[in-house]
mmCIF file of C-alpha atoms and ligand atoms in Angstrom:
data_model
loop_
_atom_site.group_PDB
_atom_site.id
_atom_site.type_symbol
_atom_site.label_atom_id
_atom_site.label_comp_id
_atom_site.label_asym_id
_atom_site.label_seq_id
_atom_site.Cartn_x
_atom_site.Cartn_y
_atom_site.Cartn_z
ATOM 1 C CA MET P 1 0.000 0.000 0.000
ATOM 2 C CA LYS P 2 2.866 2.287 1.013
ATOM 3 C CA LYS P 3 4.562 1.550 -2.305
ATOM 4 C CA ILE P 4 1.414 2.439 -4.323
ATOM 5 C CA THR P 5 1.048 5.748 -2.447
ATOM 6 C CA SER P 6 4.637 6.784 -3.088
ATOM 7 C CA VAL P 7 4.423 5.830 -6.813
ATOM 8 C CA LEU P 8 1.239 7.883 -7.013
ATOM 9 C CA THR P 9 2.926 10.853 -5.286
ATOM 10 C CA VAL P 10 5.849 10.771 -7.754
ATOM 11 C CA PHE P 11 3.403 10.520 -10.659
ATOM 12 C CA LEU P 12 1.371 13.519 -9.449
ATOM 13 C CA LEU P 13 4.602 15.500 -8.879
ATOM 14 C CA LEU P 14 5.680 14.798 -12.488
ATOM 15 C CA ILE P 15 2.298 15.949 -13.831
ATOM 16 C CA THR P 16 2.553 19.179 -11.760
ATOM 17 C CA ILE P 17 6.096 19.895 -13.016
ATOM 18 C CA ASN P 18 4.983 19.259 -16.596
ATOM 19 C CA VAL P 19 1.962 21.598 -16.273
ATOM 20 C CA GLN P 20 4.167 24.267 -14.722
ATOM 21 C CA ALA P 21 6.749 23.891 -17.489
ATOM 22 C CA GLN P 22 4.157 24.444 -20.193
ATOM 23 C CA LYS P 23 4.263 28.040 -21.270
ATOM 24 C CA PRO P 24 1.067 29.750 -22.424
ATOM 25 C CA ARG P 25 0.650 29.490 -26.199
ATOM 26 C CA ILE P 26 0.453 32.999 -27.609
ATOM 27 C CA ARG P 27 -0.217 33.752 -31.270
ATOM 28 C CA ILE P 28 0.914 37.092 -32.704
ATOM 29 C CA LEU P 29 -1.210 38.385 -35.597
ATOM 30 C CA ALA P 30 0.621 41.084 -37.557
ATOM 31 C CA THR P 31 -1.192 43.792 -39.534
ATOM 32 C CA GLY P 32 1.509 46.472 -40.075
ATOM 33 C CA GLY P 33 1.802 49.978 -38.605
ATOM 34 C CA THR P 34 4.771 51.893 -37.219
ATOM 35 C CA ILE P 35 5.855 48.980 -35.028
ATOM 36 C CA ALA P 36 6.869 47.386 -38.349
ATOM 37 C CA GLY P 37 7.947 50.722 -39.856
ATOM 38 C CA VAL P 38 11.314 51.356 -41.513
ATOM 39 C CA SER P 39 13.096 54.679 -42.001
ATOM 40 C CA LYS P 40 16.288 55.597 -43.915
ATOM 41 C CA SER P 41 17.966 56.813 -40.724
ATOM 42 C CA ALA P 42 17.634 56.457 -36.945
ATOM 43 C CA THR P 43 16.640 60.102 -36.502
ATOM 44 C CA GLU P 44 14.334 60.771 -39.469
ATOM 45 C CA SER P 45 10.648 61.214 -38.704
ATOM 46 C CA ASN P 46 9.405 60.163 -42.168
ATOM 47 C CA TYR P 47 9.141 56.422 -42.725
ATOM 48 C CA THR P 48 7.073 53.693 -44.332
ATOM 49 C CA ALA P 49 4.657 51.851 -42.015
ATOM 50 C CA GLY P 50 4.210 48.066 -42.119
ATOM 51 C CA GLU P 51 7.484 47.112 -43.894
ATOM 52 C CA LEU P 52 8.745 44.425 -41.495
ATOM 53 C CA GLY P 53 7.124 40.994 -41.421
ATOM 54 C CA ILE P 54 5.996 39.060 -38.362
ATOM 55 C CA TYR P 55 9.163 36.884 -38.191
ATOM 56 C CA GLN P 56 11.438 39.946 -38.168
ATOM 57 C CA LEU P 57 9.352 41.424 -35.338
ATOM 58 C CA ILE P 58 9.594 38.214 -33.287
ATOM 59 C CA GLN P 59 13.353 37.913 -33.960
ATOM 60 C CA ALA P 60 13.922 41.491 -32.817
ATOM 61 C CA VAL P 61 12.603 40.706 -29.312
ATOM 62 C CA PRO P 62 13.798 37.165 -28.422
ATOM 63 C CA GLN P 63 12.855 37.764 -24.745
ATOM 64 C CA ILE P 64 9.161 37.346 -25.627
ATOM 65 C CA LYS P 65 9.855 33.588 -25.699
ATOM 66 C CA ASP P 66 10.969 33.510 -22.042
ATOM 67 C CA ASN P 67 7.460 33.228 -20.613
ATOM 68 C CA ALA P 68 5.397 32.226 -23.636
ATOM 69 C CA ASP P 69 5.339 29.739 -26.492
ATOM 70 C CA ILE P 70 5.272 32.214 -29.381
ATOM 71 C CA SER P 71 4.126 31.779 -32.955
ATOM 72 C CA GLY P 72 2.963 34.318 -35.490
ATOM 73 C CA GLU P 73 1.118 34.932 -38.704
ATOM 74 C CA GLN P 74 0.837 37.880 -41.053
ATOM 75 C CA ILE P 75 -2.764 38.985 -41.665
ATOM 76 C CA VAL P 76 -2.050 42.132 -43.733
ATOM 77 C CA LYS P 77 0.796 44.660 -44.011
ATOM 78 C CA ILE P 78 -0.862 48.078 -43.961
ATOM 79 C CA GLY P 79 -0.785 51.467 -42.292
ATOM 80 C CA SER P 80 -3.882 51.435 -40.097
ATOM 81 C CA GLN P 81 -5.285 54.490 -41.907
ATOM 82 C CA ASP P 82 -6.250 51.836 -44.495
ATOM 83 C CA MET P 83 -7.917 49.492 -41.990
ATOM 84 C CA ASN P 84 -11.278 48.237 -43.259
ATOM 85 C CA ASP P 85 -14.283 45.993 -42.577
ATOM 86 C CA LYS P 86 -12.785 43.077 -44.522
ATOM 87 C CA VAL P 87 -9.679 42.914 -42.297
ATOM 88 C CA TRP P 88 -11.842 43.314 -39.175
ATOM 89 C CA LEU P 89 -13.993 40.336 -40.167
ATOM 90 C CA THR P 90 -10.874 38.264 -40.985
ATOM 91 C CA LEU P 91 -9.309 39.133 -37.613
ATOM 92 C CA ALA P 92 -12.449 38.361 -35.575
ATOM 93 C CA LYS P 93 -13.003 35.009 -37.300
ATOM 94 C CA ARG P 94 -9.336 33.990 -37.074
ATOM 95 C CA ILE P 95 -9.074 34.913 -33.370
ATOM 96 C CA ASN P 96 -12.208 32.908 -32.569
ATOM 97 C CA GLU P 97 -10.686 29.888 -34.349
ATOM 98 C CA LEU P 98 -7.318 30.240 -32.600
ATOM 99 C CA LEU P 99 -8.824 30.611 -29.109
ATOM 100 C CA ASN P 100 -11.796 28.255 -29.362
ATOM 101 C CA LYS P 101 -10.604 25.526 -31.759
ATOM 102 C CA GLU P 102 -6.788 25.589 -31.882
ATOM 103 C CA GLY P 103 -6.215 25.884 -28.130
ATOM 104 C CA TYR P 104 -4.226 29.124 -27.986
ATOM 105 C CA ASP P 105 -4.134 30.878 -24.596
ATOM 106 C CA GLY P 106 -3.911 34.457 -25.802
ATOM 107 C CA ILE P 107 -3.562 36.718 -28.844
ATOM 108 C CA VAL P 108 -1.347 39.730 -29.530
ATOM 109 C CA ILE P 109 -2.141 41.885 -32.569
ATOM 110 C CA THR P 110 0.493 44.250 -33.931
ATOM 111 C CA HIS P 111 -1.355 47.198 -35.455
ATOM 112 C CA GLY P 112 -0.871 50.805 -36.575
ATOM 113 C CA THR P 113 -1.914 53.290 -33.926
ATOM 114 C CA ASP P 114 -4.125 55.577 -36.068
ATOM 115 C CA THR P 115 -7.206 53.339 -35.956
ATOM 116 C CA MET P 116 -6.106 50.880 -33.248
ATOM 117 C CA GLU P 117 -8.930 51.969 -30.936
ATOM 118 C CA GLU P 118 -11.558 51.130 -33.600
ATOM 119 C CA THR P 119 -10.170 47.636 -34.311
ATOM 120 C CA ALA P 120 -9.846 47.005 -30.563
ATOM 121 C CA TYR P 121 -13.484 47.971 -29.955
ATOM 122 C CA PHE P 122 -14.730 45.913 -32.925
ATOM 123 C CA LEU P 123 -12.920 42.840 -31.552
ATOM 124 C CA ASN P 124 -14.133 43.615 -28.011
ATOM 125 C CA LEU P 125 -17.663 43.064 -29.339
ATOM 126 C CA THR P 126 -17.014 40.112 -31.677
ATOM 127 C CA VAL P 127 -14.395 37.849 -30.038
ATOM 128 C CA LYS P 128 -16.123 34.907 -28.356
ATOM 129 C CA SER P 129 -13.623 34.061 -25.642
ATOM 130 C CA ASP P 130 -12.576 35.437 -22.261
ATOM 131 C CA LYS P 131 -8.905 34.727 -23.026
ATOM 132 C CA PRO P 132 -6.688 37.814 -23.417
ATOM 133 C CA VAL P 133 -6.550 39.648 -26.762
ATOM 134 C CA VAL P 134 -4.038 42.519 -26.749
ATOM 135 C CA LEU P 135 -3.384 45.135 -29.446
ATOM 136 C CA VAL P 136 0.065 46.679 -29.582
ATOM 137 C CA GLY P 137 1.829 49.250 -31.737
ATOM 138 C CA ALA P 138 4.517 51.878 -31.617
ATOM 139 C CA MET P 139 4.922 55.581 -32.221
ATOM 140 C CA ARG P 140 8.523 55.350 -33.467
ATOM 141 C CA PRO P 141 9.533 53.098 -36.379
ATOM 142 C CA ALA P 142 11.567 49.944 -35.708
ATOM 143 C CA THR P 143 14.714 51.655 -37.088
ATOM 144 C CA ALA P 144 14.463 54.750 -34.834
ATOM 145 C CA MET P 145 16.781 55.608 -31.963
ATOM 146 C CA SER P 146 14.841 54.592 -28.804
ATOM 147 C CA ALA P 147 12.232 52.702 -30.824
ATOM 148 C CA ASP P 148 9.293 51.983 -28.503
ATOM 149 C CA GLY P 149 8.061 48.894 -30.411
ATOM 150 C CA PRO P 150 10.292 46.193 -28.825
ATOM 151 C CA LEU P 151 9.346 46.970 -25.202
ATOM 152 C CA ASN P 152 5.695 47.465 -26.171
ATOM 153 C CA LEU P 153 5.687 44.045 -27.887
ATOM 154 C CA TYR P 154 7.417 42.410 -24.902
ATOM 155 C CA ASN P 155 4.854 43.984 -22.543
ATOM 156 C CA ALA P 156 1.900 42.985 -24.744
ATOM 157 C CA VAL P 157 3.051 39.346 -24.670
ATOM 158 C CA GLN P 158 3.362 39.510 -20.862
ATOM 159 C CA VAL P 159 -0.238 40.777 -20.677
ATOM 160 C CA ALA P 160 -1.500 38.072 -23.076
ATOM 161 C CA ALA P 161 0.322 35.385 -21.052
ATOM 162 C CA ASP P 162 -0.863 36.592 -17.625
ATOM 163 C CA ARG P 163 -3.669 34.605 -15.934
ATOM 164 C CA ASN P 164 -5.108 37.794 -14.441
ATOM 165 C CA SER P 165 -5.735 39.235 -17.916
ATOM 166 C CA LYS P 166 -8.681 36.874 -18.485
ATOM 167 C CA GLY P 167 -12.160 38.394 -18.657
ATOM 168 C CA ARG P 168 -11.041 42.000 -19.143
ATOM 169 C CA GLY P 169 -12.128 42.172 -22.775
ATOM 170 C CA VAL P 170 -9.841 43.277 -25.593
ATOM 171 C CA MET P 171 -6.954 45.476 -24.388
ATOM 172 C CA VAL P 172 -4.460 47.951 -25.831
ATOM 173 C CA CYS P 173 -0.908 47.912 -24.444
ATOM 174 C CA LEU P 174 1.585 50.711 -25.130
ATOM 175 C CA ASN P 175 4.004 52.766 -23.050
ATOM 176 C CA ASP P 176 3.666 50.503 -19.942
ATOM 177 C CA ALA P 177 -0.124 51.057 -19.798
ATOM 178 C CA VAL P 178 -2.931 48.498 -20.268
ATOM 179 C CA LEU P 179 -6.134 50.114 -21.506
ATOM 180 C CA SER P 180 -9.673 48.921 -22.204
ATOM 181 C CA ALA P 181 -10.724 48.668 -25.872
ATOM 182 C CA LYS P 182 -13.951 50.485 -25.079
ATOM 183 C CA ASP P 183 -12.440 53.546 -23.483
ATOM 184 C CA VAL P 184 -8.964 53.934 -24.980
ATOM 185 C CA THR P 185 -8.323 56.704 -27.501
ATOM 186 C CA LYS P 186 -5.345 58.161 -29.347
ATOM 187 C CA THR P 187 -4.699 61.571 -27.772
ATOM 188 C CA ASN P 188 -1.398 62.698 -29.294
ATOM 189 C CA THR P 189 -0.341 62.613 -32.957
ATOM 190 C CA THR P 190 3.316 61.759 -32.287
ATOM 191 C CA GLY P 191 4.055 61.137 -28.571
ATOM 192 C CA VAL P 192 4.736 57.647 -27.149
ATOM 193 C CA GLN P 193 2.213 58.353 -24.348
ATOM 194 C CA THR P 194 -0.559 58.804 -26.929
ATOM 195 C CA PHE P 195 -3.018 56.129 -25.721
ATOM 196 C CA GLN P 196 -5.124 57.246 -22.786
ATOM 197 C CA ASP P 197 -8.538 56.638 -21.290
ATOM 198 C CA PRO P 198 -9.531 60.221 -20.530
ATOM 199 C CA ASN P 199 -12.658 59.199 -18.571
ATOM 200 C CA TYR P 200 -11.666 56.230 -16.412
ATOM 201 C CA GLY P 201 -7.874 55.812 -16.454
ATOM 202 C CA THR P 202 -6.027 52.567 -17.137
ATOM 203 C CA LEU P 203 -6.979 48.918 -16.534
ATOM 204 C CA GLY P 204 -3.451 48.308 -15.335
ATOM 205 C CA TYR P 205 0.239 48.929 -15.899
ATOM 206 C CA LEU P 206 3.520 47.086 -16.344
ATOM 207 C CA HIS P 207 6.733 47.422 -14.398
ATOM 208 C CA ASN P 208 9.819 45.352 -15.248
ATOM 209 C CA GLY P 209 7.626 43.096 -17.423
ATOM 210 C CA LYS P 210 5.158 42.351 -14.587
ATOM 211 C CA VAL P 211 1.489 43.205 -15.046
ATOM 212 C CA PHE P 212 -0.493 44.957 -12.306
ATOM 213 C CA PHE P 213 -4.233 45.402 -12.795
ATOM 214 C CA ASN P 214 -6.349 47.975 -10.979
ATOM 215 C CA ASN P 215 -9.636 48.017 -12.913
ATOM 216 C CA MET P 216 -12.189 45.695 -14.519
ATOM 217 C CA PRO P 217 -14.336 46.931 -17.435
ATOM 218 C CA GLU P 218 -18.010 47.164 -16.440
ATOM 219 C CA LYS P 219 -19.663 47.200 -19.868
ATOM 220 C CA LYS P 220 -20.538 44.032 -21.838
ATOM 221 C CA HIS P 221 -17.847 42.549 -24.075
ATOM 222 C CA THR P 222 -16.564 39.325 -25.738
ATOM 223 C CA ILE P 223 -18.439 36.278 -24.332
ATOM 224 C CA HIS P 224 -21.263 38.508 -23.049
ATOM 225 C CA SER P 225 -21.708 40.274 -26.404
ATOM 226 C CA VAL P 226 -24.647 39.291 -28.641
ATOM 227 C CA PHE P 227 -22.815 40.264 -31.818
ATOM 228 C CA ASP P 228 -21.652 37.368 -33.964
ATOM 229 C CA VAL P 229 -19.826 37.876 -37.271
ATOM 230 C CA THR P 230 -19.187 34.171 -37.996
ATOM 231 C CA ARG P 231 -21.454 34.124 -41.043
ATOM 232 C CA LEU P 232 -20.974 37.733 -42.189
ATOM 233 C CA SER P 233 -18.925 38.726 -45.230
ATOM 234 C CA GLN P 234 -19.763 42.439 -45.016
ATOM 235 C CA LEU P 235 -21.033 44.992 -42.505
ATOM 236 C CA PRO P 236 -23.778 47.638 -42.717
ATOM 237 C CA LYS P 237 -22.628 50.991 -44.140
ATOM 238 C CA VAL P 238 -22.277 53.725 -41.501
ATOM 239 C CA GLY P 239 -20.694 57.156 -42.077
ATOM 240 C CA ILE P 240 -19.648 59.990 -39.742
ATOM 241 C CA VAL P 241 -20.583 63.686 -40.170
ATOM 242 C CA TYR P 242 -18.777 66.498 -38.332
ATOM 243 C CA ASN P 243 -20.460 69.526 -36.754
ATOM 244 C CA TYR P 244 -18.851 72.990 -36.525
ATOM 245 C CA SER P 245 -19.835 76.659 -36.912
ATOM 246 C CA ASN P 246 -21.711 77.265 -40.170
ATOM 247 C CA ALA P 247 -21.397 73.533 -40.970
ATOM 248 C CA SER P 248 -22.114 72.168 -44.440
ATOM 249 C CA ALA P 249 -24.835 69.513 -44.661
ATOM 250 C CA LEU P 250 -23.346 68.098 -47.894
ATOM 251 C CA PRO P 251 -21.766 64.999 -46.263
ATOM 252 C CA MET P 252 -25.179 64.238 -44.692
ATOM 253 C CA GLN P 253 -26.855 64.526 -48.100
ATOM 254 C CA ALA P 254 -24.214 62.313 -49.713
ATOM 255 C CA PHE P 255 -24.668 59.529 -47.140
ATOM 256 C CA MET P 256 -28.446 59.708 -47.533
ATOM 257 C CA GLN P 257 -28.270 59.594 -51.327
ATOM 258 C CA ALA P 258 -25.885 56.640 -51.174
ATOM 259 C CA LYS P 259 -28.447 54.886 -48.928
ATOM 260 C CA PHE P 260 -26.146 54.321 -45.983
ATOM 261 C CA ASP P 261 -27.683 52.236 -43.193
ATOM 262 C CA GLY P 262 -26.659 54.618 -40.435
ATOM 263 C CA ILE P 263 -25.028 57.979 -39.732
ATOM 264 C CA VAL P 264 -23.058 58.994 -36.634
ATOM 265 C CA SER P 265 -22.732 62.663 -35.802
ATOM 266 C CA ALA P 266 -19.580 64.091 -34.244
ATOM 267 C CA GLY P 267 -21.631 66.794 -32.547
ATOM 268 C CA VAL P 268 -20.623 69.926 -30.672
ATOM 269 C CA GLY P 269 -20.904 69.922 -26.858
ATOM 270 C CA ASN P 270 -23.318 67.271 -25.592
ATOM 271 C CA GLY P 271 -23.879 65.953 -29.128
ATOM 272 C CA ASN P 272 -25.607 69.086 -30.462
ATOM 273 C CA LEU P 273 -26.191 69.477 -34.189
ATOM 274 C CA TYR P 274 -25.825 72.375 -36.594
ATOM 275 C CA LYS P 275 -29.396 73.283 -37.717
ATOM 276 C CA ASP P 276 -28.984 72.127 -41.362
ATOM 277 C CA ILE P 277 -27.574 68.806 -40.175
ATOM 278 C CA PHE P 278 -30.393 68.475 -37.629
ATOM 279 C CA ASP P 279 -33.079 68.964 -40.330
ATOM 280 C CA LEU P 280 -31.521 66.256 -42.501
ATOM 281 C CA ALA P 281 -31.044 63.955 -39.497
ATOM 282 C CA VAL P 282 -34.823 64.022 -38.907
ATOM 283 C CA LYS P 283 -35.358 63.188 -42.607
ATOM 284 C CA ALA P 284 -32.743 60.417 -42.552
ATOM 285 C CA GLN P 285 -34.353 58.819 -39.510
ATOM 286 C CA ASN P 286 -37.775 58.919 -41.258
ATOM 287 C CA GLN P 287 -36.172 57.191 -44.279
ATOM 288 C CA GLY P 288 -34.922 54.351 -42.066
ATOM 289 C CA ILE P 289 -31.316 55.549 -41.737
ATOM 290 C CA GLN P 290 -30.458 55.301 -38.024
ATOM 291 C CA PHE P 291 -28.955 58.543 -36.652
ATOM 292 C CA VAL P 292 -26.632 58.399 -33.616
ATOM 293 C CA ARG P 293 -25.511 61.516 -31.716
ATOM 294 C CA SER P 294 -21.913 61.433 -30.469
ATOM 295 C CA SER P 295 -19.582 64.333 -29.721
ATOM 296 C CA ARG P 296 -16.309 65.805 -30.937
ATOM 297 C CA VAL P 297 -15.555 66.665 -27.266
ATOM 298 C CA PRO P 298 -12.952 64.160 -25.975
ATOM 299 C CA THR P 299 -14.392 63.523 -22.480
ATOM 300 C CA GLY P 300 -17.821 63.013 -20.940
ATOM 301 C CA ALA P 301 -20.892 61.237 -22.303
ATOM 302 C CA THR P 302 -23.314 62.296 -25.039
ATOM 303 C CA THR P 303 -26.421 61.964 -22.878
ATOM 304 C CA LEU P 304 -30.013 61.200 -23.864
ATOM 305 C CA ASP P 305 -32.546 64.028 -24.182
ATOM 306 C CA ALA P 306 -30.297 66.935 -23.186
ATOM 307 C CA GLU P 307 -30.855 69.811 -25.677
ATOM 308 C CA VAL P 308 -32.075 67.359 -28.337
ATOM 309 C CA ASP P 309 -35.301 65.421 -27.783
ATOM 310 C CA ASP P 310 -34.018 61.974 -28.858
ATOM 311 C CA ALA P 311 -37.255 60.169 -27.957
ATOM 312 C CA LYS P 312 -39.225 62.506 -30.261
ATOM 313 C CA TYR P 313 -36.941 61.993 -33.280
ATOM 314 C CA HIS P 314 -35.881 58.376 -32.545
ATOM 315 C CA PHE P 315 -32.223 59.424 -32.412
ATOM 316 C CA VAL P 316 -29.773 57.379 -30.345
ATOM 317 C CA ALA P 317 -27.287 58.941 -27.892
ATOM 318 C CA SER P 318 -23.798 57.404 -27.973
ATOM 319 C CA GLN P 319 -23.108 57.683 -24.202
ATOM 320 C CA PHE P 320 -19.299 57.452 -23.699
ATOM 321 C CA LEU P 321 -18.492 56.223 -27.217
ATOM 322 C CA ASN P 322 -16.602 58.688 -29.408
ATOM 323 C CA PRO P 323 -17.820 58.997 -33.034
ATOM 324 C CA GLN P 324 -15.429 56.394 -34.475
ATOM 325 C CA LYS P 325 -16.411 53.816 -31.832
ATOM 326 C CA ALA P 326 -20.113 54.731 -32.034
ATOM 327 C CA ARG P 327 -19.808 53.860 -35.736
ATOM 328 C CA VAL P 328 -18.471 50.379 -34.839
ATOM 329 C CA LEU P 329 -21.325 49.666 -32.410
ATOM 330 C CA LEU P 330 -23.958 51.038 -34.807
ATOM 331 C CA MET P 331 -22.688 48.776 -37.625
ATOM 332 C CA LEU P 332 -22.914 45.728 -35.359
ATOM 333 C CA ALA P 333 -26.264 46.823 -33.872
ATOM 334 C CA LEU P 334 -27.713 47.111 -37.402
ATOM 335 C CA THR P 335 -26.797 43.461 -38.064
ATOM 336 C CA GLN P 336 -29.388 42.608 -35.365
ATOM 337 C CA THR P 337 -32.182 45.207 -35.473
ATOM 338 C CA LYS P 338 -33.508 48.470 -36.935
ATOM 339 C CA ASP P 339 -35.454 49.310 -33.768
ATOM 340 C CA TRP P 340 -34.043 52.593 -32.358
ATOM 341 C CA LYS P 341 -35.067 51.682 -28.793
ATOM 342 C CA LYS P 342 -33.162 48.384 -28.975
ATOM 343 C CA ILE P 343 -30.178 50.181 -30.538
ATOM 344 C CA GLN P 344 -30.241 52.712 -27.675
ATOM 345 C CA GLU P 345 -30.196 49.772 -25.240
ATOM 346 C CA PHE P 346 -27.051 48.470 -26.973
ATOM 347 C CA PHE P 347 -25.435 51.889 -26.540
ATOM 348 C CA ASN P 348 -26.343 51.828 -22.832
ATOM 349 C CA GLU P 349 -24.977 48.272 -22.371
ATOM 350 C CA TYR P 350 -21.800 48.162 -24.472
HETATM 351 N N1 LIG E 1 2.249 55.174 -35.057
HETATM 352 C C1 LIG E 1 1.658 54.533 -36.040
HETATM 353 O O1 LIG E 1 1.453 53.334 -35.991
HETATM 354 C C2 LIG E 1 1.207 55.349 -37.222
HETATM 355 C C3 LIG E 1 1.530 54.666 -38.541
HETATM 356 C C4 LIG E 1 0.345 54.486 -39.450
HETATM 357 N N2 LIG E 1 -0.240 55.720 -39.832
HETATM 358 C C5 LIG E 1 -0.636 53.528 -38.828
HETATM 359 O O2 LIG E 1 -1.521 53.893 -38.128
HETATM 360 O O3 LIG E 1 -0.497 52.362 -39.055
#
């Protein structure tokens, strides 16, 4: 009996050692951006985004293999100013396969910073897993003096490999900060500290490659999201119109003529509209084009029924979503319903 117990103990010990030795399997999906950018010199500020491939990026930071089993694949090689619905659908579907069918433990996406917040929010609503998905980029090209890409990539892998990252939705990791896809925004055109959450602060931060979390996102995301793009090959068409003094209503007219499915307004103040845009918004809504009020102001919510009577016109208020993220949620909402009340509920919940 004693013999059986000791054999069993050794066996269990071996299993434990083996489990501990297994590093989390992290897949890096590369899309381009400055993190893969190349310049003629180390000090020049003009460069071409997205030049380096995924294997060069992985080779440049061998330390990412210390705590994770790393593999990579190239999805596209673009500056993120050219990001589009097709790449979003490819990314969402591929991530769902990798996490739910191929047994990966986490995903890192290298991405240009210009539209990173939009891709992050789209994935936050369409990834069907609570495993970590982390977007990372850089503000200085790979060839620059003090390039920020290598440390950002190392940090992003640490976040994707950390057990405590689970259930926090899609995250953005740059400059030692971990930010929520829903609330993060690019705040500076050139500085390495560009990504901020001006309303709620960070989800966490990194120090010496260790992740420390201090917040959990409250709004619905990933496994709690009703949006499913598995069978979609395109998304509803939604455009954004900008409000300003003496604003032209021509962009509004163009979207209506082109029969867009929805229009988001980057309003002034609490989502207010220039009068010509307001008149067309009422018409658009009556024609079945859903109108969402957001704001060009970087902080605070666009609230329901402030100066505009949303209930009367069946407009939707974007709450804390900026215009570019309100566009993402409206596109996904329109895949489910055309009912403005239901769409407003989505904007309250997500
Ligand atoms: N810092 C950057 O990544 C900007 C490069 C490029 N415009 C992009 O968004 O991909």
